[in-house]
PDB file of C-alpha atoms and ligand atoms in Angstrom:
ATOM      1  CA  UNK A   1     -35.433   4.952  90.361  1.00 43.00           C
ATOM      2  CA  UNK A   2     -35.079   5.398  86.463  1.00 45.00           C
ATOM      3  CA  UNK A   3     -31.855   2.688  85.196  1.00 51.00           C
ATOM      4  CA  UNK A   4     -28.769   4.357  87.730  1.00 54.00           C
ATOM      5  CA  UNK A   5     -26.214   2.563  85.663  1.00 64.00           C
ATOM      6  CA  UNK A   6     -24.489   5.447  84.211  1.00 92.00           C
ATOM      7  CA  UNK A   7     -25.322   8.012  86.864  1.00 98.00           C
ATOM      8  CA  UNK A   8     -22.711   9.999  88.975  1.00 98.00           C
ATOM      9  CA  UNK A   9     -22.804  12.882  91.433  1.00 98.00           C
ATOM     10  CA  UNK A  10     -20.311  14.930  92.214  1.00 98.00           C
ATOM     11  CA  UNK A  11     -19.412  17.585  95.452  1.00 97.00           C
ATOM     12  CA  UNK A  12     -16.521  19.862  95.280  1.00 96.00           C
ATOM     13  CA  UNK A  13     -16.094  23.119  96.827  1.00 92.00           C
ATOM     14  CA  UNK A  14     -12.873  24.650  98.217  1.00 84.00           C
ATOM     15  CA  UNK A  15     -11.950  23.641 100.894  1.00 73.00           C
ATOM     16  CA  UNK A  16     -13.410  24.241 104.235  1.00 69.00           C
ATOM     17  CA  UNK A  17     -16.698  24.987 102.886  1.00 75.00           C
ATOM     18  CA  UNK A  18     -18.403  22.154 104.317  1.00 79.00           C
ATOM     19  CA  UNK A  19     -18.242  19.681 101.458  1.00 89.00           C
ATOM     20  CA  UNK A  20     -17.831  16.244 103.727  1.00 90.00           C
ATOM     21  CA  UNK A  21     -20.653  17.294 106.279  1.00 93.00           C
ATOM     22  CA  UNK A  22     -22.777  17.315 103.053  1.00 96.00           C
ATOM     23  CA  UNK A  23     -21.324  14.244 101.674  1.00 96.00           C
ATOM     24  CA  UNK A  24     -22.061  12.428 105.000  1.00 96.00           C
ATOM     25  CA  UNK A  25     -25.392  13.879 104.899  1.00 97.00           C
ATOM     26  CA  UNK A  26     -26.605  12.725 101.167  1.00 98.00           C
ATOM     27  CA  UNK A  27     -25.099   9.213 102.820  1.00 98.00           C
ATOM     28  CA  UNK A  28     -27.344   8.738 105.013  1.00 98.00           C
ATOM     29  CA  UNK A  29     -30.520  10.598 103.629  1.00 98.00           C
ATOM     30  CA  UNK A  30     -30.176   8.094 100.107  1.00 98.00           C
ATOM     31  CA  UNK A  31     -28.518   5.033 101.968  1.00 97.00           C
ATOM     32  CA  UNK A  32     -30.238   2.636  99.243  1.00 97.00           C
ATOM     33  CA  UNK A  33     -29.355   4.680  96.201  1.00 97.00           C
ATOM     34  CA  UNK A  34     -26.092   6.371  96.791  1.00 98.00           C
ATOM     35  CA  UNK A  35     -22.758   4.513  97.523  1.00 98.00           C
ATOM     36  CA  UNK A  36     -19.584   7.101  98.626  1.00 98.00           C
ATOM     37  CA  UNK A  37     -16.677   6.389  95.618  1.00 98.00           C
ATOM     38  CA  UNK A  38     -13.742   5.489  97.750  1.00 98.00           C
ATOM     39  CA  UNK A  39     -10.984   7.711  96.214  1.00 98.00           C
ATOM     40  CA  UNK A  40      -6.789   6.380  95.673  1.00 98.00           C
ATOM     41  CA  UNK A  41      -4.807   9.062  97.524  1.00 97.00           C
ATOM     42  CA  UNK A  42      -0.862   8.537  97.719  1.00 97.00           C
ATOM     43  CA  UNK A  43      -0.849  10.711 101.118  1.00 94.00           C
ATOM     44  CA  UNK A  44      -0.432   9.275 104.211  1.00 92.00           C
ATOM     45  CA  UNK A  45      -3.504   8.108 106.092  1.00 94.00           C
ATOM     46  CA  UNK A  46      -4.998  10.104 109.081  1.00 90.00           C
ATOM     47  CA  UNK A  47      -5.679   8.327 112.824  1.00 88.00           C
ATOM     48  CA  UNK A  48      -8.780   6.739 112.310  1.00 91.00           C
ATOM     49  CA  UNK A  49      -8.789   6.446 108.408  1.00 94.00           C
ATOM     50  CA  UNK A  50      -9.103   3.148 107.298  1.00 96.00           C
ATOM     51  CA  UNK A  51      -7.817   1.742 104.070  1.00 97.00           C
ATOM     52  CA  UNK A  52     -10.148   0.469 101.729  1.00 97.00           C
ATOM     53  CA  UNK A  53     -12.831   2.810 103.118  1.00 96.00           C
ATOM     54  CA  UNK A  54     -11.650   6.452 103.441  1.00 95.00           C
ATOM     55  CA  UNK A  55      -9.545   6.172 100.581  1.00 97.00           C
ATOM     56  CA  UNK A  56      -7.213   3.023  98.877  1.00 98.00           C
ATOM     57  CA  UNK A  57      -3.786   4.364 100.348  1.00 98.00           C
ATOM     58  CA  UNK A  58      -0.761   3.555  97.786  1.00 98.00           C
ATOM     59  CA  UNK A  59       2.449   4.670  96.463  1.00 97.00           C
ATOM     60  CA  UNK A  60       3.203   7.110  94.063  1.00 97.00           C
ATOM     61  CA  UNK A  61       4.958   4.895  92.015  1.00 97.00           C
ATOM     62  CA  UNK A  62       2.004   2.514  91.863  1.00 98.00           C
ATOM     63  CA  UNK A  63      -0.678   5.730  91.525  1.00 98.00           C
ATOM     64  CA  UNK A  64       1.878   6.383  88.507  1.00 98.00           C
ATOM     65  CA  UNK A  65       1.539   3.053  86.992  1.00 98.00           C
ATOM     66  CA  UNK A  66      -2.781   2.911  87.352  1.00 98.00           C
ATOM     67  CA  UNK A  67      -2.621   6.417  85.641  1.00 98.00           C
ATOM     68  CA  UNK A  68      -0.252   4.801  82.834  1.00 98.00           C
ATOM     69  CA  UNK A  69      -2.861   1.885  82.374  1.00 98.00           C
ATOM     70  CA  UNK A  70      -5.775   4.561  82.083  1.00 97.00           C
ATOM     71  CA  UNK A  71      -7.376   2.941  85.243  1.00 98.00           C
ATOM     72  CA  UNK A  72      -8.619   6.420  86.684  1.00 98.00           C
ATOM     73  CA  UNK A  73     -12.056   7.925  85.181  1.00 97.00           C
ATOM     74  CA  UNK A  74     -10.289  11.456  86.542  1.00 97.00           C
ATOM     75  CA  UNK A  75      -6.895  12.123  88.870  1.00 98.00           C
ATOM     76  CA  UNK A  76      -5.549  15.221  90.135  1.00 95.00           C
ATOM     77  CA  UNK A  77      -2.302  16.259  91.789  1.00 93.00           C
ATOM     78  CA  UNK A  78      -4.312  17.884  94.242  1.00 88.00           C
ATOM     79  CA  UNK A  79      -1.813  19.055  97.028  1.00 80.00           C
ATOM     80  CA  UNK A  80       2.230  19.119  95.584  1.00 80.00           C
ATOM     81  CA  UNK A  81       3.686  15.413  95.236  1.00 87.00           C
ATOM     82  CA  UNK A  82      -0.225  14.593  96.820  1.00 92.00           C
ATOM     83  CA  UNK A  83      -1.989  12.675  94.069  1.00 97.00           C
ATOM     84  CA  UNK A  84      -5.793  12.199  94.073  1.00 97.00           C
ATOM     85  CA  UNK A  85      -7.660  10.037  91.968  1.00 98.00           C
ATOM     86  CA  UNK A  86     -11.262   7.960  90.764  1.00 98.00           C
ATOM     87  CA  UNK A  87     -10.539   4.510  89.760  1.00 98.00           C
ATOM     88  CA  UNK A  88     -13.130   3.463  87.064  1.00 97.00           C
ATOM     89  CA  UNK A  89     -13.174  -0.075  88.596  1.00 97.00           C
ATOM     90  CA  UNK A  90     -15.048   1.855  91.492  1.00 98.00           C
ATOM     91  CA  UNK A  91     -17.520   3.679  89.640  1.00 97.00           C
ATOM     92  CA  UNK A  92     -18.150  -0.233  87.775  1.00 96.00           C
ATOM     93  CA  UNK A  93     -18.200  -1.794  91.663  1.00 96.00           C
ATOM     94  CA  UNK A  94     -20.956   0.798  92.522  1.00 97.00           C
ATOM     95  CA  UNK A  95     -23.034   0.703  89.352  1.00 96.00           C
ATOM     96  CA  UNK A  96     -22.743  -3.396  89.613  1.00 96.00           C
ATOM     97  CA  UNK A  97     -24.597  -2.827  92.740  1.00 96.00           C
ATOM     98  CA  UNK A  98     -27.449  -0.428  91.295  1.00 96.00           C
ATOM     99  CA  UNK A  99     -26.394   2.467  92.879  1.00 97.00           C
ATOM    100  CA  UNK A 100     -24.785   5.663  92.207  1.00 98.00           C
ATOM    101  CA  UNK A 101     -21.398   6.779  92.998  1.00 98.00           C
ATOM    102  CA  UNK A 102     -21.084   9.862  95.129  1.00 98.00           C
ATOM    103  CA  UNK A 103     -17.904  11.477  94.684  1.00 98.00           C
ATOM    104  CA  UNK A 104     -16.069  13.943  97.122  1.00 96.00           C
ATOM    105  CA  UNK A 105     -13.803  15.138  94.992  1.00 96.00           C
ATOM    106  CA  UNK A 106     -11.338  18.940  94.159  1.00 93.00           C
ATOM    107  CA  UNK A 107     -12.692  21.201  91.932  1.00 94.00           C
ATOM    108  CA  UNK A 108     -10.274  20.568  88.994  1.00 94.00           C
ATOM    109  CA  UNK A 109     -11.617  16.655  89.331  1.00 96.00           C
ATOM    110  CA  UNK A 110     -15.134  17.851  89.337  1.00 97.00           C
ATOM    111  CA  UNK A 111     -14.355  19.864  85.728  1.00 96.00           C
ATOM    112  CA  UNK A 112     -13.025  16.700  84.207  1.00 96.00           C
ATOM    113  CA  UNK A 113     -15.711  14.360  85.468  1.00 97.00           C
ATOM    114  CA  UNK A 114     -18.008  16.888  84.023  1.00 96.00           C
ATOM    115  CA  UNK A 115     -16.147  16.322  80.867  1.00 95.00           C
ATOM    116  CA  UNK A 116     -15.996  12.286  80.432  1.00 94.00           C
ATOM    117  CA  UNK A 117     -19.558  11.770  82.193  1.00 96.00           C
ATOM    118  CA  UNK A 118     -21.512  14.832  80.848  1.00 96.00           C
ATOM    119  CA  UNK A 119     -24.329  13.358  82.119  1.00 96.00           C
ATOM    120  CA  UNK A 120     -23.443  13.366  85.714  1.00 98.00           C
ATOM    121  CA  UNK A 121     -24.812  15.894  88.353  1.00 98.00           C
ATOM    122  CA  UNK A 122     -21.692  18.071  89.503  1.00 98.00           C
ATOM    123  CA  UNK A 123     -22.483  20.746  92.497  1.00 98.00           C
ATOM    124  CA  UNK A 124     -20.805  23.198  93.526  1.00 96.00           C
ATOM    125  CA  UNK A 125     -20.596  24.299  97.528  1.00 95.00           C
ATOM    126  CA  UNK A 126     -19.498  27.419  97.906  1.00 91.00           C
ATOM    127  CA  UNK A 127     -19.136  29.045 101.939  1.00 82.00           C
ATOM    128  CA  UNK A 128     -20.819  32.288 102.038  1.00 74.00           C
ATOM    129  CA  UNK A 129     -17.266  34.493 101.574  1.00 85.00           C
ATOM    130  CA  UNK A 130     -13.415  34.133 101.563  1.00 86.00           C
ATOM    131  CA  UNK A 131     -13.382  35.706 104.897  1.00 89.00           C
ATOM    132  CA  UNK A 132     -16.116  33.243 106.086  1.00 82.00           C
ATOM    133  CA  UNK A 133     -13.877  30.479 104.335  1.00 82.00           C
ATOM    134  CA  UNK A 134     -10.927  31.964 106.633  1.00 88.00           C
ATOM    135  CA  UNK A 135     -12.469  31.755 109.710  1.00 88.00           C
ATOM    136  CA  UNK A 136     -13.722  28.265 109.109  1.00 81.00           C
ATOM    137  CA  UNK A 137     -10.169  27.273 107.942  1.00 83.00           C
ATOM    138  CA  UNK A 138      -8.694  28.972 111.452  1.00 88.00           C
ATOM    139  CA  UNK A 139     -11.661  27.272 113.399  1.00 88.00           C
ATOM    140  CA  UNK A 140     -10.307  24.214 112.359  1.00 83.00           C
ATOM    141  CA  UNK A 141      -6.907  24.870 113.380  1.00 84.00           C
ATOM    142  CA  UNK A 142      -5.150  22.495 111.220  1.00 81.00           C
ATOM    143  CA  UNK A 143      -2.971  24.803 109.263  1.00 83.00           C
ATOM    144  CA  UNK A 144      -0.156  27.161 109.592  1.00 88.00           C
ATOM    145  CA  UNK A 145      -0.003  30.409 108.388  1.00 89.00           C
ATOM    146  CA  UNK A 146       1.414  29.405 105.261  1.00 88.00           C
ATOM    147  CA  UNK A 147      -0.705  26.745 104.389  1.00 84.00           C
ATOM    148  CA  UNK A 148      -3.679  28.844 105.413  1.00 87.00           C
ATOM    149  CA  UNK A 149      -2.845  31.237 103.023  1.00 90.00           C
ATOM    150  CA  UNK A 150      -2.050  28.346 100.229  1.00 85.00           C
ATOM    151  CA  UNK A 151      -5.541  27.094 100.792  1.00 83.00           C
ATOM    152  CA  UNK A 152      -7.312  30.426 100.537  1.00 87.00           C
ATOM    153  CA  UNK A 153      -5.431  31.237  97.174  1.00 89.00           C
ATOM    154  CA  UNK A 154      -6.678  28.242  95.864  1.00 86.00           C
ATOM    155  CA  UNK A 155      -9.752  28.417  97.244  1.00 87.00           C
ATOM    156  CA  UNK A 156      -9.801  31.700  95.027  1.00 90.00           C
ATOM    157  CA  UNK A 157      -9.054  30.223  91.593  1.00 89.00           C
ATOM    158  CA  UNK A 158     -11.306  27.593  92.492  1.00 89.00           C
ATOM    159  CA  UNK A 159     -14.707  29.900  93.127  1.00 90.00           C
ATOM    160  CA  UNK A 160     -13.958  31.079  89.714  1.00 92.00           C
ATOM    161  CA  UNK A 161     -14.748  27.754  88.171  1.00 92.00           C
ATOM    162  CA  UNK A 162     -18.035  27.624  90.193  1.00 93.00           C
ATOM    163  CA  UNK A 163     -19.969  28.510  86.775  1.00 94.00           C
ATOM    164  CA  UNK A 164     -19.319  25.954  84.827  1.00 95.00           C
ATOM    165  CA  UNK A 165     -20.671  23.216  87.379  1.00 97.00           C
ATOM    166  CA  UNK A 166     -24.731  22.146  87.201  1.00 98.00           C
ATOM    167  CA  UNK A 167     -25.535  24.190  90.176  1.00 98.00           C
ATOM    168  CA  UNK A 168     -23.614  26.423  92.948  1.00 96.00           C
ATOM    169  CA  UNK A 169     -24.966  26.328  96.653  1.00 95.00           C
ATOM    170  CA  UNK A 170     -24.044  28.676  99.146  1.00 92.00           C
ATOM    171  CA  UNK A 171     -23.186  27.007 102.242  1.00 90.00           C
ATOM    172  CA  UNK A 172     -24.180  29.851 104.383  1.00 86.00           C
ATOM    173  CA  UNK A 173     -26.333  27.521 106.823  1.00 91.00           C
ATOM    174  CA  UNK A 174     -25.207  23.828 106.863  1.00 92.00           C
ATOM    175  CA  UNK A 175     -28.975  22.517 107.013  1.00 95.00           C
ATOM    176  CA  UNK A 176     -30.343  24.644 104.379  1.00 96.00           C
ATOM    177  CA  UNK A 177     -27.454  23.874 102.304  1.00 95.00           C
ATOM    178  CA  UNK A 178     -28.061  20.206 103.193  1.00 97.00           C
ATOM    179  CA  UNK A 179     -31.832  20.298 102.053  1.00 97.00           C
ATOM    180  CA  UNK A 180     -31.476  22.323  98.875  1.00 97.00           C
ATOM    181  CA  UNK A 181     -28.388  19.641  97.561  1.00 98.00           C
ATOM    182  CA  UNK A 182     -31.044  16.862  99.167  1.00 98.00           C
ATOM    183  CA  UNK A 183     -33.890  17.939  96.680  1.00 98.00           C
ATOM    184  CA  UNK A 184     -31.074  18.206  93.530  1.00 98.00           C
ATOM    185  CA  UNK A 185     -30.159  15.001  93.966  1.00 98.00           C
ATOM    186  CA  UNK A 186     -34.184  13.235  94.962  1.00 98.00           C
ATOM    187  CA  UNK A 187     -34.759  15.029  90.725  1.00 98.00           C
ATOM    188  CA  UNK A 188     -31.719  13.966  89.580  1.00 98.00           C
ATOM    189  CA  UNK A 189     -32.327   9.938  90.860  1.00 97.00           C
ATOM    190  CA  UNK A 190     -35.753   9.878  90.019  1.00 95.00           C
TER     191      UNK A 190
HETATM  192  P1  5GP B   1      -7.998  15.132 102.013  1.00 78.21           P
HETATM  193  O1  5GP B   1      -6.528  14.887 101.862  1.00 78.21           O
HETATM  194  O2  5GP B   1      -8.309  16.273 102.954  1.00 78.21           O
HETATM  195  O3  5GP B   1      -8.775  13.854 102.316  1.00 78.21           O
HETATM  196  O4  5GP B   1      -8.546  15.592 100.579  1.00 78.21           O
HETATM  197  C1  5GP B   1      -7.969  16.656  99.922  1.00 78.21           C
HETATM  198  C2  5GP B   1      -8.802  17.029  98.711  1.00 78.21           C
HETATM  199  O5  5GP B   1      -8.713  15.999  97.713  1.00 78.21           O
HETATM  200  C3  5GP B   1     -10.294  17.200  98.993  1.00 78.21           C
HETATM  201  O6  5GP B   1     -10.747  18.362  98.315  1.00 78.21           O
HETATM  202  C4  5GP B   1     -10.902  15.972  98.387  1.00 78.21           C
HETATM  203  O7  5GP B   1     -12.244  16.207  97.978  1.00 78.21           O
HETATM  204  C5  5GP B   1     -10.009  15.767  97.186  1.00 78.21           C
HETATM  205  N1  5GP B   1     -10.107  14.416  96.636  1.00 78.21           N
HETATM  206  C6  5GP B   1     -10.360  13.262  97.299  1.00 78.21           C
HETATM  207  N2  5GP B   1     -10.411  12.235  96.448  1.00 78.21           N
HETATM  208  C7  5GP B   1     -10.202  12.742  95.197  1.00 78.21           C
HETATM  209  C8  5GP B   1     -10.163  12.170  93.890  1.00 78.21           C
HETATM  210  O8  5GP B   1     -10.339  10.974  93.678  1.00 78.21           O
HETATM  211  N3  5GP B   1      -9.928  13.011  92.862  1.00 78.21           N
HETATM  212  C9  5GP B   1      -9.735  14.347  93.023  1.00 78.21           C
HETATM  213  N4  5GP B   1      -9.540  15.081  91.943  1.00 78.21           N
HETATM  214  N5  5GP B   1      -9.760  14.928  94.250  1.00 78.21           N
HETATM  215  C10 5GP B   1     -10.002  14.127  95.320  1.00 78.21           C
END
């Protein structure tokens, strides 16, 4: 691998479009070159997340304070009062170890690490359709009506930004999806 020192990737999609199966899947196909970029998140954790490895769970307040001391390499309010963020400090820890960061991160995130790292590699996943997008959401039965319909607005907006990312895939077929974002990123670390 060519010097990975200032090297990022990035997935975002809307969501439901299968952007963690993929993450978990360039994980464990690059294991000695990629390292996942543990994200700060002021929401509450899930059963079975773990601090320090899903995500570094803290206050708002203290989210507030990192953001005033220009800690974060990009930070979104993601969800409202939700805040979302990339510490630089991680992107340094994962470098420090020769490897790249991969970063599971929204759409609006993806745009500004674009921005400050224009040399990173920033996909797109995109699922085949808004209906298809629907019925995944409802398959996974973790919203309400509302919430359904908050996530499918957004998800909206978001497919509108899909140009201005390195390349879109159309998650259509998780494997093939898998092996096309596979060979991106085998050109992209080479
Ligand atoms: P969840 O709460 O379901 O773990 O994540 C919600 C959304 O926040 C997902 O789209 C996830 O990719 C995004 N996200 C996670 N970490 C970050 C981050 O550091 N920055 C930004 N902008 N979005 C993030």
């Amino acid at each position: 691998m060519s010097n990975p020192s200032d090297k990022i990737i990035v997935i975002t999609a809307p969501s439901g479009a299968g952007k963690t199966s993929i993450v978990r899947f360039l994980l464990a196909r690059f294991q000695q070159q990629l390292d996942f970029s543990i994200s700060c998140a002021t929401r509450r954790p899930r059963t079975n997340e773990k601090d320090g490895v899903d995500y570094y769970f803290i206050s708002a307040e203290h989210f507030q304070q990192k953001i005033s001391e220009n800690q974060f390499a990009e930070w979104e309010m993601v969800y409202e009062g939700k805040y979302y963020g990339t510490l630089r400090s991680e992107l340094t820890r994962i470098w420090a170890d020769k490897k790249v960061p991969l970063l599971d991160i929204d759409v609006k995130g993806g745009l500004r690490v674009k921005e400050n790292y224009p040399q990173s590699l920033c996909l797109f996943i995109q699922s085949s359709s808004l209906d298809e997008l629907k019925k995944r959401l409802e398959a996974r039965g973790t919203e309400t009506a509302a919430s359904l319909q908050t996530r499918l607005d957004k998800a909206s907006l978001e497919r509108s930004c899909s140009h201005q990312f390195d390349y879109i895939i159309i998650n259509d077929q998780l494997n093939k999806a898998c092996e096309e974002v596979a060979r991106l990123v085998a050109a992209y670390l080479a």
